[in-house]
Tab-separated table of C-alpha atoms in Angstrom:
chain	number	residue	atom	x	y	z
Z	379	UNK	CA	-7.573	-90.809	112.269
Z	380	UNK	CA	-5.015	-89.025	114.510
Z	381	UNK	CA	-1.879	-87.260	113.077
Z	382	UNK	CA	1.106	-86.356	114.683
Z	383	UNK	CA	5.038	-85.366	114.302
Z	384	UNK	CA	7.617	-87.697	114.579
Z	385	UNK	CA	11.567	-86.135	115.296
Z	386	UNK	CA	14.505	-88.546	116.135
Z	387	UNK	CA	15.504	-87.768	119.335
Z	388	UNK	CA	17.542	-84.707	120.362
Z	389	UNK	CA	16.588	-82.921	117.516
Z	390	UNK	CA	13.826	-80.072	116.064
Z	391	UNK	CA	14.541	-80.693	112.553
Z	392	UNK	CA	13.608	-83.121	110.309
Z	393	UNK	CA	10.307	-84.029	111.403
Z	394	UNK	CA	7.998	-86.135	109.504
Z	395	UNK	CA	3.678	-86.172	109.553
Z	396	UNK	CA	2.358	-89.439	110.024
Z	397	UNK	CA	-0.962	-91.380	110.499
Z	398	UNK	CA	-1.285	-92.803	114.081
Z	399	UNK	CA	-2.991	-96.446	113.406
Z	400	UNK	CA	-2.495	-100.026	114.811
Z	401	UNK	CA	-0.343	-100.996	117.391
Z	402	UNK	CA	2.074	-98.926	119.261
Z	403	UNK	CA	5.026	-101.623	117.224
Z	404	UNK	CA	3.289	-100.383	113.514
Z	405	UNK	CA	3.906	-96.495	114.874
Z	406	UNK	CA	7.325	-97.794	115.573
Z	407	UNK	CA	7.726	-99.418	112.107
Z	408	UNK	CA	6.579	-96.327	110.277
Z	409	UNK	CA	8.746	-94.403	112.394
Z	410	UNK	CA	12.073	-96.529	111.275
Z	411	UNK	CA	10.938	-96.101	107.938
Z	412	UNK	CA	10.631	-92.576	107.804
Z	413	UNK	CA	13.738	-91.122	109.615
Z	414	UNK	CA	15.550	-94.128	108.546
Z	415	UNK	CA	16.588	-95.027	111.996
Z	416	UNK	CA	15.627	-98.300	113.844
Z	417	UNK	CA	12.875	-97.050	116.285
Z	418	UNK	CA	12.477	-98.714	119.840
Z	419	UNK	CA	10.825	-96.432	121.574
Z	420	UNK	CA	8.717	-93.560	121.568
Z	421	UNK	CA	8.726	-89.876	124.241
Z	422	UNK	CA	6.623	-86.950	124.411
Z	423	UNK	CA	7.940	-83.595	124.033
Z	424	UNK	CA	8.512	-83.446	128.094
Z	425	UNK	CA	10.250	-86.959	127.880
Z	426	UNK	CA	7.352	-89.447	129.004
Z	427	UNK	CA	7.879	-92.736	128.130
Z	428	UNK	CA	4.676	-93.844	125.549
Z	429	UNK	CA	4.065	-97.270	126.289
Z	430	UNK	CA	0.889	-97.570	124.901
Z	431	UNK	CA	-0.769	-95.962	121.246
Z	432	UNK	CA	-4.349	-94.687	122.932
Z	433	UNK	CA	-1.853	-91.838	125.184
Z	434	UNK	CA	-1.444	-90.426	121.890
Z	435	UNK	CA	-3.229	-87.446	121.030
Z	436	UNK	CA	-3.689	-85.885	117.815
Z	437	UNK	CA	-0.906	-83.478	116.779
Z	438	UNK	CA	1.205	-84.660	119.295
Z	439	UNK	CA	4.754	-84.274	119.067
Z	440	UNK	CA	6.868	-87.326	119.542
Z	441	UNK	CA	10.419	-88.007	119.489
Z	442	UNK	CA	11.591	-91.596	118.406
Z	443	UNK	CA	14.822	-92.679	120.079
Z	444	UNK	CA	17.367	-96.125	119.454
Z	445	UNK	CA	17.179	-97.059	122.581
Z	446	UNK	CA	18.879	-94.353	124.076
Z	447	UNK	CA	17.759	-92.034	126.363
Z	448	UNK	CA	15.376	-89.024	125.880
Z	449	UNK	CA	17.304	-86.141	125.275
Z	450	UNK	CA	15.307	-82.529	125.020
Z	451	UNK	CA	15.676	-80.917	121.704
Z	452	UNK	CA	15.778	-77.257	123.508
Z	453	UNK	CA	19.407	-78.276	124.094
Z	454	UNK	CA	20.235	-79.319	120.445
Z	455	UNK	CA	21.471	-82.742	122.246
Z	456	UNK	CA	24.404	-80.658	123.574
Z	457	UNK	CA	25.720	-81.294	127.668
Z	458	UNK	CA	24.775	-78.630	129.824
Z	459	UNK	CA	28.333	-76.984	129.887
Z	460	UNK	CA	27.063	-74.942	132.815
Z	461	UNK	CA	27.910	-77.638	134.983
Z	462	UNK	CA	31.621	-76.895	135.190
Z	463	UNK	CA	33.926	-79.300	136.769
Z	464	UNK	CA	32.061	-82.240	136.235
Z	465	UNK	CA	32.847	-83.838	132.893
Z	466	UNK	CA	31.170	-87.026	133.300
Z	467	UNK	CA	28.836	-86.451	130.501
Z	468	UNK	CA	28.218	-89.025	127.745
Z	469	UNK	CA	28.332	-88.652	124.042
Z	470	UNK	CA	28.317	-90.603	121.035
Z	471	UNK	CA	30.998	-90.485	118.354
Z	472	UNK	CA	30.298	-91.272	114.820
Z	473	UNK	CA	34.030	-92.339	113.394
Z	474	UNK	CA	34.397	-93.096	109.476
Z	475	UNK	CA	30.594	-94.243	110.087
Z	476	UNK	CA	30.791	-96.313	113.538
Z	477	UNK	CA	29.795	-95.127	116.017
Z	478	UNK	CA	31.537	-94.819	119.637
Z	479	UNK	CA	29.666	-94.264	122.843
Z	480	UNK	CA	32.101	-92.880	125.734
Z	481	UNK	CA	32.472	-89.952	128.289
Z	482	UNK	CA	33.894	-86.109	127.962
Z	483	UNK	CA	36.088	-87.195	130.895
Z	484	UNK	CA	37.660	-90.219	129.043
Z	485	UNK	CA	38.726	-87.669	126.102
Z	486	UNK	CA	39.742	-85.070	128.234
Z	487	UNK	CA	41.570	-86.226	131.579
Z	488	UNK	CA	44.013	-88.731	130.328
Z	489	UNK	CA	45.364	-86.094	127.685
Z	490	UNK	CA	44.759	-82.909	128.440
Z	491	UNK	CA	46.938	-81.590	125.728
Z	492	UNK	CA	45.829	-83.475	122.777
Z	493	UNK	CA	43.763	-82.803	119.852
Z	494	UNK	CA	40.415	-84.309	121.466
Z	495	UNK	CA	41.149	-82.743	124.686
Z	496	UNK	CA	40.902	-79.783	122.782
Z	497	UNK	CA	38.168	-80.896	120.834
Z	498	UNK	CA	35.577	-81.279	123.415
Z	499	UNK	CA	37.177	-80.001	126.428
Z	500	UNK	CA	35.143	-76.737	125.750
Z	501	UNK	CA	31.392	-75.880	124.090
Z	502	UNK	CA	31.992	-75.405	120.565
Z	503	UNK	CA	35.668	-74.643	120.750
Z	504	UNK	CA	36.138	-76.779	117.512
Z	505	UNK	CA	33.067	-76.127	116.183
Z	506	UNK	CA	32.258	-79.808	116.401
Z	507	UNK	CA	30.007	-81.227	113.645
Z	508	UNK	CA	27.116	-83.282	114.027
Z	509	UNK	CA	25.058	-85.939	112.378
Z	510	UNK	CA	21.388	-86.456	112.545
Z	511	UNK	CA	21.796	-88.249	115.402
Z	512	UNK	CA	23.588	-85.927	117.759
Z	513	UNK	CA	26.899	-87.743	117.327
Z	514	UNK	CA	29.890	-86.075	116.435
Z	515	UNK	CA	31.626	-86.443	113.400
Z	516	UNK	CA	35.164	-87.149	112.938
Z	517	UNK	CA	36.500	-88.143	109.817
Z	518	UNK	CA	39.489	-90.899	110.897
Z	519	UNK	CA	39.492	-95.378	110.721
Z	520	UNK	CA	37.223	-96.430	112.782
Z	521	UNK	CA	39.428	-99.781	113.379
Z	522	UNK	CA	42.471	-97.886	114.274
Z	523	UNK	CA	40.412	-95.343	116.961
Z	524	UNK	CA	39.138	-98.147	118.957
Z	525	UNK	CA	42.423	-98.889	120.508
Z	526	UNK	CA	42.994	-95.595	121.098
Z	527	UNK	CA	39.805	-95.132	122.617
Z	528	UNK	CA	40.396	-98.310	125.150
Z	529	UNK	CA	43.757	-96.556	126.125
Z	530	UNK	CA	42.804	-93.277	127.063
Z	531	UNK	CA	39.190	-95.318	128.912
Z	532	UNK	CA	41.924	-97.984	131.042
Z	533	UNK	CA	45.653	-96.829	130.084
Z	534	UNK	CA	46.540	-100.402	128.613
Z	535	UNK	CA	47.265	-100.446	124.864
Z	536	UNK	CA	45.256	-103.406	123.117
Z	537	UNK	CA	44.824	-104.293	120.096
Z	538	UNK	CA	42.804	-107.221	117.975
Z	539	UNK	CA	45.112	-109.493	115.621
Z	540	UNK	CA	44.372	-108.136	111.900
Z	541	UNK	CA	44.907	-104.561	113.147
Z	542	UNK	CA	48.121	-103.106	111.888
Z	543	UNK	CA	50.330	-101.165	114.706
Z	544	UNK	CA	51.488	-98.926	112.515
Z	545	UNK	CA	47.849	-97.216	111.428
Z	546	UNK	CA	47.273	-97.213	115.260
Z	547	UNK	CA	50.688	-94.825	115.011
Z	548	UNK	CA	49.492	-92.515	112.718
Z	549	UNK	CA	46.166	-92.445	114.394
Z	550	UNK	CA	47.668	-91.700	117.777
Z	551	UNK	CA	50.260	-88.968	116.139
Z	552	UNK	CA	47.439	-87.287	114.558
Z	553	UNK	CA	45.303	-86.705	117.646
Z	554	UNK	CA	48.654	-86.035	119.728
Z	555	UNK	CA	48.088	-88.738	122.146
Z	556	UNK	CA	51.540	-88.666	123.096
Z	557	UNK	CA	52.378	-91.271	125.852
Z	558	UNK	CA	50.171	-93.791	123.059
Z	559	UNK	CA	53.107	-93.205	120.505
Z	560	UNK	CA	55.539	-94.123	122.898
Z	561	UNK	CA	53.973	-97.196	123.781
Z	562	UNK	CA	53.467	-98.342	120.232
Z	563	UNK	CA	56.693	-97.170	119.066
Z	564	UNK	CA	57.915	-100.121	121.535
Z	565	UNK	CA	55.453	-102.967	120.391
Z	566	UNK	CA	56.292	-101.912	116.444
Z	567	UNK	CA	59.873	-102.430	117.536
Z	568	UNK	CA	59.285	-105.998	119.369
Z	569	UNK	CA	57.260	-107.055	116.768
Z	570	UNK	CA	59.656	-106.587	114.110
Z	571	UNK	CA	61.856	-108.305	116.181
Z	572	UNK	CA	60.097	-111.364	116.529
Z	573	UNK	CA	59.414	-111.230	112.669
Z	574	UNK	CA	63.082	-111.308	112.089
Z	575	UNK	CA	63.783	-114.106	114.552
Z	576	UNK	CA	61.046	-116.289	113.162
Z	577	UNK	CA	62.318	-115.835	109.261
Z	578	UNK	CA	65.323	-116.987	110.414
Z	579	UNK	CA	63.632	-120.168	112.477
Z	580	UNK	CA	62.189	-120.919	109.187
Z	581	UNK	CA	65.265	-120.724	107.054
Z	582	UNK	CA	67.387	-122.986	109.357
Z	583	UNK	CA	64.455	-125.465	108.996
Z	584	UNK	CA	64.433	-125.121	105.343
Z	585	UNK	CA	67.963	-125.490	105.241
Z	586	UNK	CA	68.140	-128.671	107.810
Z	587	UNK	CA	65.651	-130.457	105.484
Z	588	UNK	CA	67.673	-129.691	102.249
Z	589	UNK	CA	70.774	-131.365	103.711
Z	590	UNK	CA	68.657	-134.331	105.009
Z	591	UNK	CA	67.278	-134.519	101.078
Z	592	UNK	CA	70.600	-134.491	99.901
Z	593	UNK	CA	71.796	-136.908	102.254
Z	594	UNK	CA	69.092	-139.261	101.269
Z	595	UNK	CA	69.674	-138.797	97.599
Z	596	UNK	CA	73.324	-139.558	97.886
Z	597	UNK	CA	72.209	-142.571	100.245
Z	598	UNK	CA	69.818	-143.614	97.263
Z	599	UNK	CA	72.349	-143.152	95.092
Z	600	UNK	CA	74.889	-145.109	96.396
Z	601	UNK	CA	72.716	-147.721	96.923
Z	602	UNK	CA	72.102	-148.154	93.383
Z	603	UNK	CA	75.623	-147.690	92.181
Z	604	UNK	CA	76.471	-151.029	94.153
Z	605	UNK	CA	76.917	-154.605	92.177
Z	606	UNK	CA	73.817	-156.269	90.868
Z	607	UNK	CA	74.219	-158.414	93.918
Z	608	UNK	CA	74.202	-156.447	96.255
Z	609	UNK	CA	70.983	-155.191	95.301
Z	610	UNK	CA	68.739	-155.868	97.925
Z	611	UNK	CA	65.056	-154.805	98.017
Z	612	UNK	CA	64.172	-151.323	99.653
Z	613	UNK	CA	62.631	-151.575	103.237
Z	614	UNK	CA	59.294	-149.681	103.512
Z	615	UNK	CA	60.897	-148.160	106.308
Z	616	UNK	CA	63.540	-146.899	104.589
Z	617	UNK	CA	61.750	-145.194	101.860
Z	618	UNK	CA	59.326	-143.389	104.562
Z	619	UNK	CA	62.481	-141.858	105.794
Z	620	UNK	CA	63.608	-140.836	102.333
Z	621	UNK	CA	60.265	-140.056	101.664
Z	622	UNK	CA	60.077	-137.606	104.773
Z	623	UNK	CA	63.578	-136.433	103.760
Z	624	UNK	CA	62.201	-134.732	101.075
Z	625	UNK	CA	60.453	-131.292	100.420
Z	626	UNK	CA	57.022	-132.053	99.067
Z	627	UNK	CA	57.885	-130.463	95.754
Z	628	UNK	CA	61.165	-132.128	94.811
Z	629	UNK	CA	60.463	-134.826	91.758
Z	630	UNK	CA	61.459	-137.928	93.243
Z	631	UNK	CA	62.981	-139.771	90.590
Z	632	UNK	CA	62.981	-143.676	92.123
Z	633	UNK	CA	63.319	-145.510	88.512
Z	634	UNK	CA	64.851	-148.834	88.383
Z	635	UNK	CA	65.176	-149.120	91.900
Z	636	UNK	CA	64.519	-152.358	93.694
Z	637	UNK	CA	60.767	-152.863	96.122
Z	638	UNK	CA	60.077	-156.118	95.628
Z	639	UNK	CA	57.792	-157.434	98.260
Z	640	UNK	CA	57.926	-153.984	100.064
Z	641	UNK	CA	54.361	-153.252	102.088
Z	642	UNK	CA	54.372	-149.408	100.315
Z	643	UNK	CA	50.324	-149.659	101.283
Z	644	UNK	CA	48.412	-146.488	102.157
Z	645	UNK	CA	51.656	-144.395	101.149
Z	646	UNK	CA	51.390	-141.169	98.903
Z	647	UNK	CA	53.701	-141.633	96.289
Z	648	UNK	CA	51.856	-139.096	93.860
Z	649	UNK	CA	54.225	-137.925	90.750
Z	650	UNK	CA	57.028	-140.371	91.878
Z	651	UNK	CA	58.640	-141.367	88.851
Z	652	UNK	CA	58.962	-145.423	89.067
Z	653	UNK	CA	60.051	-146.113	85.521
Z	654	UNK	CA	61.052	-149.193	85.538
Z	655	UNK	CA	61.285	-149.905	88.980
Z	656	UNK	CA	60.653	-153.773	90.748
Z	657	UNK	CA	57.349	-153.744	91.963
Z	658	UNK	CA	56.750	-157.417	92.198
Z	659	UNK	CA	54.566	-158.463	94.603
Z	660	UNK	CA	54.470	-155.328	96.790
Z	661	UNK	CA	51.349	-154.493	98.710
Z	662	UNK	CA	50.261	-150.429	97.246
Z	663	UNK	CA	46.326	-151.184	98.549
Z	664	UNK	CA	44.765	-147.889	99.235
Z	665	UNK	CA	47.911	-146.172	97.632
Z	666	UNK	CA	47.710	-142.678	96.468
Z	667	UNK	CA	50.119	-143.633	92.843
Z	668	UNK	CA	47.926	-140.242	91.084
Z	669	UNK	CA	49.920	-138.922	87.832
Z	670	UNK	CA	52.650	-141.875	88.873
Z	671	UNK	CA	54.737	-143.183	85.876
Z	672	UNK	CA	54.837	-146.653	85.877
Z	673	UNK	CA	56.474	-147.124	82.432
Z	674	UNK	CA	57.999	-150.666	82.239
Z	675	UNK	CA	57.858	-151.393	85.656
Z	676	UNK	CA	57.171	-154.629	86.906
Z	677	UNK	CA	54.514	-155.108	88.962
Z	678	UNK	CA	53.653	-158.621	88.665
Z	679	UNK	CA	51.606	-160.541	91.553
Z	680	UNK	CA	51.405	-157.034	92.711
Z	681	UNK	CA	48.252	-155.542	95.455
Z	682	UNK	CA	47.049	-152.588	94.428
Z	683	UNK	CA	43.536	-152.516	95.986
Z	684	UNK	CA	41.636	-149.786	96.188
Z	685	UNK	CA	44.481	-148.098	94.993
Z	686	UNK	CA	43.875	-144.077	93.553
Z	687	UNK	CA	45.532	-144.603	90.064
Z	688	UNK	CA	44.188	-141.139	88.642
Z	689	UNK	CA	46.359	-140.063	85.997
Z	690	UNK	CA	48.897	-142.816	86.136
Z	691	UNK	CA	51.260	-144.150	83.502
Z	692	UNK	CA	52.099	-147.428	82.807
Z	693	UNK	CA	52.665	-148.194	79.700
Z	694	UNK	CA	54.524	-151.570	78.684
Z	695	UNK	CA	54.084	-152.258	82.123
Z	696	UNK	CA	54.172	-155.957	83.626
Z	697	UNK	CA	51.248	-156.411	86.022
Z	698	UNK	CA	50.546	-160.062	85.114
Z	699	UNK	CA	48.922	-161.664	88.560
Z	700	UNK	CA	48.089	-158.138	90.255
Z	701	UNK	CA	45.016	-157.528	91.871
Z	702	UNK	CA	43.573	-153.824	90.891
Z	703	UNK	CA	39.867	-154.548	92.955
Z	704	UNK	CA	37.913	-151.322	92.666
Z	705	UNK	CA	40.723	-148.901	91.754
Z	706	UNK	CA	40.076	-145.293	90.099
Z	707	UNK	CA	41.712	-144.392	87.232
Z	708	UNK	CA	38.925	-141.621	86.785
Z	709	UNK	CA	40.792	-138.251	86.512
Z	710	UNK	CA	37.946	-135.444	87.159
Z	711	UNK	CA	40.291	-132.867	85.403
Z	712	UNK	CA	40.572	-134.804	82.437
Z	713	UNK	CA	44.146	-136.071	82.914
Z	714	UNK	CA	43.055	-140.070	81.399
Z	715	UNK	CA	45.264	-143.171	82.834
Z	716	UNK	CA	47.811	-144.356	79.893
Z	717	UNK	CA	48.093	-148.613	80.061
Z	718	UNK	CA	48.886	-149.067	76.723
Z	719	UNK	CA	50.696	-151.803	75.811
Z	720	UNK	CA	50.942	-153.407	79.089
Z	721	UNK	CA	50.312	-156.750	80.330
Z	722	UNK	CA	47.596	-157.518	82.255
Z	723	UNK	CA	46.659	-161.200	82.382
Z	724	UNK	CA	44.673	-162.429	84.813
Z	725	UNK	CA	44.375	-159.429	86.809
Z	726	UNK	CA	41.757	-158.971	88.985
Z	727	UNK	CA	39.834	-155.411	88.008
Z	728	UNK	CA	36.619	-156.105	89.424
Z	729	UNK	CA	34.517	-152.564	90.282
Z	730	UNK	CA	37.177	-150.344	89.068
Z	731	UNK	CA	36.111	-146.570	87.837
Z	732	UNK	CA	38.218	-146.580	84.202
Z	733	UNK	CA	36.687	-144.031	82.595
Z	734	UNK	CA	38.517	-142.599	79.396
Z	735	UNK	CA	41.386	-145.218	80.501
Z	736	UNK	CA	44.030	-146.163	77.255
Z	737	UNK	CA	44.196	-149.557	77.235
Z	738	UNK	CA	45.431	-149.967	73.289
Z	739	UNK	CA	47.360	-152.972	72.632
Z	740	UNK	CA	47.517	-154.146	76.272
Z	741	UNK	CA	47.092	-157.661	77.036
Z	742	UNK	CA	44.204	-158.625	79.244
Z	743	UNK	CA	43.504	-162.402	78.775
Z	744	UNK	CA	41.793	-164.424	81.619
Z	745	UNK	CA	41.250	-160.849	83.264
Z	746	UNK	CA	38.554	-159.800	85.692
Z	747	UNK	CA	37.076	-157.034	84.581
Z	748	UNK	CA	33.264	-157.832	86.318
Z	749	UNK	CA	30.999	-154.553	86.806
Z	750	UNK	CA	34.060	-151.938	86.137
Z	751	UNK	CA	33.268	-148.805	84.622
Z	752	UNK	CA	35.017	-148.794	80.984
Z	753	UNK	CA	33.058	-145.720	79.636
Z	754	UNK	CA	35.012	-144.102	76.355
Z	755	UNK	CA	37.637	-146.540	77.099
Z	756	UNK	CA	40.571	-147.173	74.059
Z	757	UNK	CA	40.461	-150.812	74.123
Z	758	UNK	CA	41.984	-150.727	70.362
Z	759	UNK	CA	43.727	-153.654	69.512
Z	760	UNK	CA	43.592	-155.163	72.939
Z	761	UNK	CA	43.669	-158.945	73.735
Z	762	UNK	CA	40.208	-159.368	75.655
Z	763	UNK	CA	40.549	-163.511	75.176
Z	764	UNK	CA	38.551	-165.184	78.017
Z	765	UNK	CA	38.311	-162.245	79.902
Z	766	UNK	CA	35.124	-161.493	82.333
Z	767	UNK	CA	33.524	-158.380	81.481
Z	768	UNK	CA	30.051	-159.149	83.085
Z	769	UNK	CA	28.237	-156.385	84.201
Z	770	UNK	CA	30.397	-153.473	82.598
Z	771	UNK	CA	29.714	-149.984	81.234
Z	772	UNK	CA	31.442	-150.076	77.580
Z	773	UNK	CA	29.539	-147.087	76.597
Z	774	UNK	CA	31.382	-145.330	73.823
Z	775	UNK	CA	33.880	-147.400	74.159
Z	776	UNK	CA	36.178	-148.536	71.036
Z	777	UNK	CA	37.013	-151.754	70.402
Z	778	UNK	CA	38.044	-151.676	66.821
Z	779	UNK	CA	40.660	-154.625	66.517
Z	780	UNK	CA	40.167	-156.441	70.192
Z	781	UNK	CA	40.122	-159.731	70.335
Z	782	UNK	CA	37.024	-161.037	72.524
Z	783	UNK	CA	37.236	-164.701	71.721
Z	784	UNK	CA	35.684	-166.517	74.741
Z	785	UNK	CA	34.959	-163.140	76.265
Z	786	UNK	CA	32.220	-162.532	78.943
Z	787	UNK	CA	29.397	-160.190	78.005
Z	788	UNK	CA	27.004	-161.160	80.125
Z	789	UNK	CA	24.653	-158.766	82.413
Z	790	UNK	CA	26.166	-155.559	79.879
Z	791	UNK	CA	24.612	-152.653	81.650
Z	792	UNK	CA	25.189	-150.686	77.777
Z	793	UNK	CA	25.108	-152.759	74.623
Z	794	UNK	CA	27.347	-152.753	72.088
Z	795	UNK	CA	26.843	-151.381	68.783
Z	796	UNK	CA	28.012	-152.357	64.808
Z	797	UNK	CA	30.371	-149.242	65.145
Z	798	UNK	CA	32.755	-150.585	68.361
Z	799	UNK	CA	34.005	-153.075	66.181
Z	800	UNK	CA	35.314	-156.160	67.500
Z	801	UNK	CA	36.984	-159.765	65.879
């Protein structure tokens, strides 16, 4: 078994006794491991290249490098400084903990007079810090040096979004890069300038679309403060304008208001407030009506299809005729659909979700209420007379009170028990 002494590159110190055995990549492996570094390759102590594990002798002395180049200890990874005139040498920075790879010249020739000038312009003027990789530390934001960095490598001040101007400010006053400050002092002031003149954009918008909302209200409003006859029905196309009008979080209070007939499908007329309102025969199919209040409203003969009813309230509501075909009235959050009291005969119900639904009182003879979901429902006191309720889930459910003469039970995918007690 071979031994020999592993140092990361550049440096004397540090070194670390290990077992030569494997491959040259399980040398490399232990190496990582033990100067906590990620090893890629391995040199000898004049700077040969070890490509393969038999060149190694034992107690050999090998430095382990990153990838970088081989760098003789004897000069403590310093630049020969000897070599006056010709600052072209590289280095490696290591600022706040990332590292920065650049040239003496960069730091030196665009400003001579500033702090890093100064700071590496001669051999351990500063007496310059190092870690244990031979990079120098400097204890400064690492996100606000890289733009500083690019400047003095091109002259052209850039800078990624998400990086404040004003820490590259401060960075750039503390290392006395003076023709930097000058240049941000300029962007800080044209940014704040566009700042301004964009708040303002925004507050003539917001104010455009409050005068349109109040125009429409008043327009509403004098609408309904005409004679009964002169009443006529609401145009879908004039309640997409109000309805665009408005700022999404205005109540919209549309009660008693005339839509009879209107095609209001595929709208979203969440939290609209329709107490009341003529809904006769409108089309709502695939409407969004979640936390609606439908209280009294008449929506006889009515298309609600598909229709998301999460939420909604209509109680004492008129839906006699309407077709509700696989609506949801299933409120994840726990918000429960309130129908009590209303009439529903002969609707059409077939595959809705009505989980938790209040339905105490209501009247649902002749419905259609095939294969709907009626778990926990309050169906309390409700008129079930004739009505179709093949194929539901009435898990839970409470019928105490209902009247299920001539009711449909066939194909029940729960049965019923002695405590949902029914007449």
């Amino acid at each position: 078994m071979r031994r020999v002494t592993l140092f990361v590159n550049g440096s004397p110190r540090n070194g670390k006794v290990v077992a030569v055995y494997g491959t040259l990549s399980d040398l490399l492996s232990v190496a990582s491991n033990k100067l906590g570094i990620k090893a890629t390759s391995v040199y000898n102590g004049k700077g040969g290249l070890i490509d393969d594990i038999a060149l190694i002798r034992d107690d050999d002395v090998l430095f382990v490098c990153e990838g970088e180049p081989f760098i003789d200890p004897q000069t403590d990874a310093r630049p020969h400084e000897e070599l006056t005139g010709a600052h072209t040498d590289w280095l490696t920075l290591n600022v706040g903990g990332r590292y920065f790879t650049t040239t003496r010249s960069t730091l030196v020739n665009k400003e001579p007079d500033s702090m890093l000038a100064h700071m590496f312009k001669d051999k351990d003027a500063w007496g310059n810090k190092q870690d244990h990789r031979g990079a120098f530390l400097i204890d400064r934001s690492p996100e606000y040096f890289e733009p500083i960095l690019n400047y003095l490598r091109h002259g052209q001040l850039i800078v990624n979004d998400g990086i404040n101007l004003l820490g590259v400010l401060e960075e750039a006053r503390f290392f006395g890069i003076d023709s930097l400050i000058e240049h941000l002092e300029i962007a800080i002031k044209v940014t704040c300038l566009l700042l301004y003149v964009n708040v303002h954009v925004l507050l003539f918008q917001a104010i455009y679309k409050l005068v349109l909302s109040v125009l429409a209200c008043k327009q509403l409003s004098q609408q309904n403060s005409q004679p009964a006859e002169d009443h006529s029905p609401i145009s879908r196309k004039e309640f997409v304008r109000f309805l665009l009008a408005t700022p999404t979080k205005s109540e919209l209070r549309c009660q008693g208001l005339n839509f009879s007939g209107a095609d209001l499908s595929r709208l979203d007329l969440r939290y609209i407030n329709f107490k009341m309102a003529n809904l006769s025969r409108c089309n709502l199919a695939h409407a969004n009506l979640c936390c609606a209040n439908l209280e009294r409203a008449d929506l006889s003969g009515s298309v609600l299809d598909c229709a998301n009813l999460q939420g909604v309230k209509m109680l004492c509501s008129n839906a006699e005729g309407a077709s509700l075909k696989g609506c949801n009235f299933e409120d994840p959050s726990g918000i429960k659909a309130n129908l009590e009291g209303a009439n529903l005969k002969g609707v059409d119900m077939e595959g809705s979700q009505m989980t938790g639904i209040n339905l105490r009182v209501a009247t649902l003879k002749n419905a259609k209420l095939k294969n709907c979901n009626l778990r926990g429902a309050t169906l309390a006191g409700t008129d079930l007379e004739n009505c179709d309720l093949s194929g539901c889930d009435l898990q839970e459910a409470n019928l105490r009170g209902s009247n299920v003469k001539g009711a449909i039970f066939e194909e029940m995918l729960t049965p019923l028990h002695m405590s949902q007690s029914v007449r």
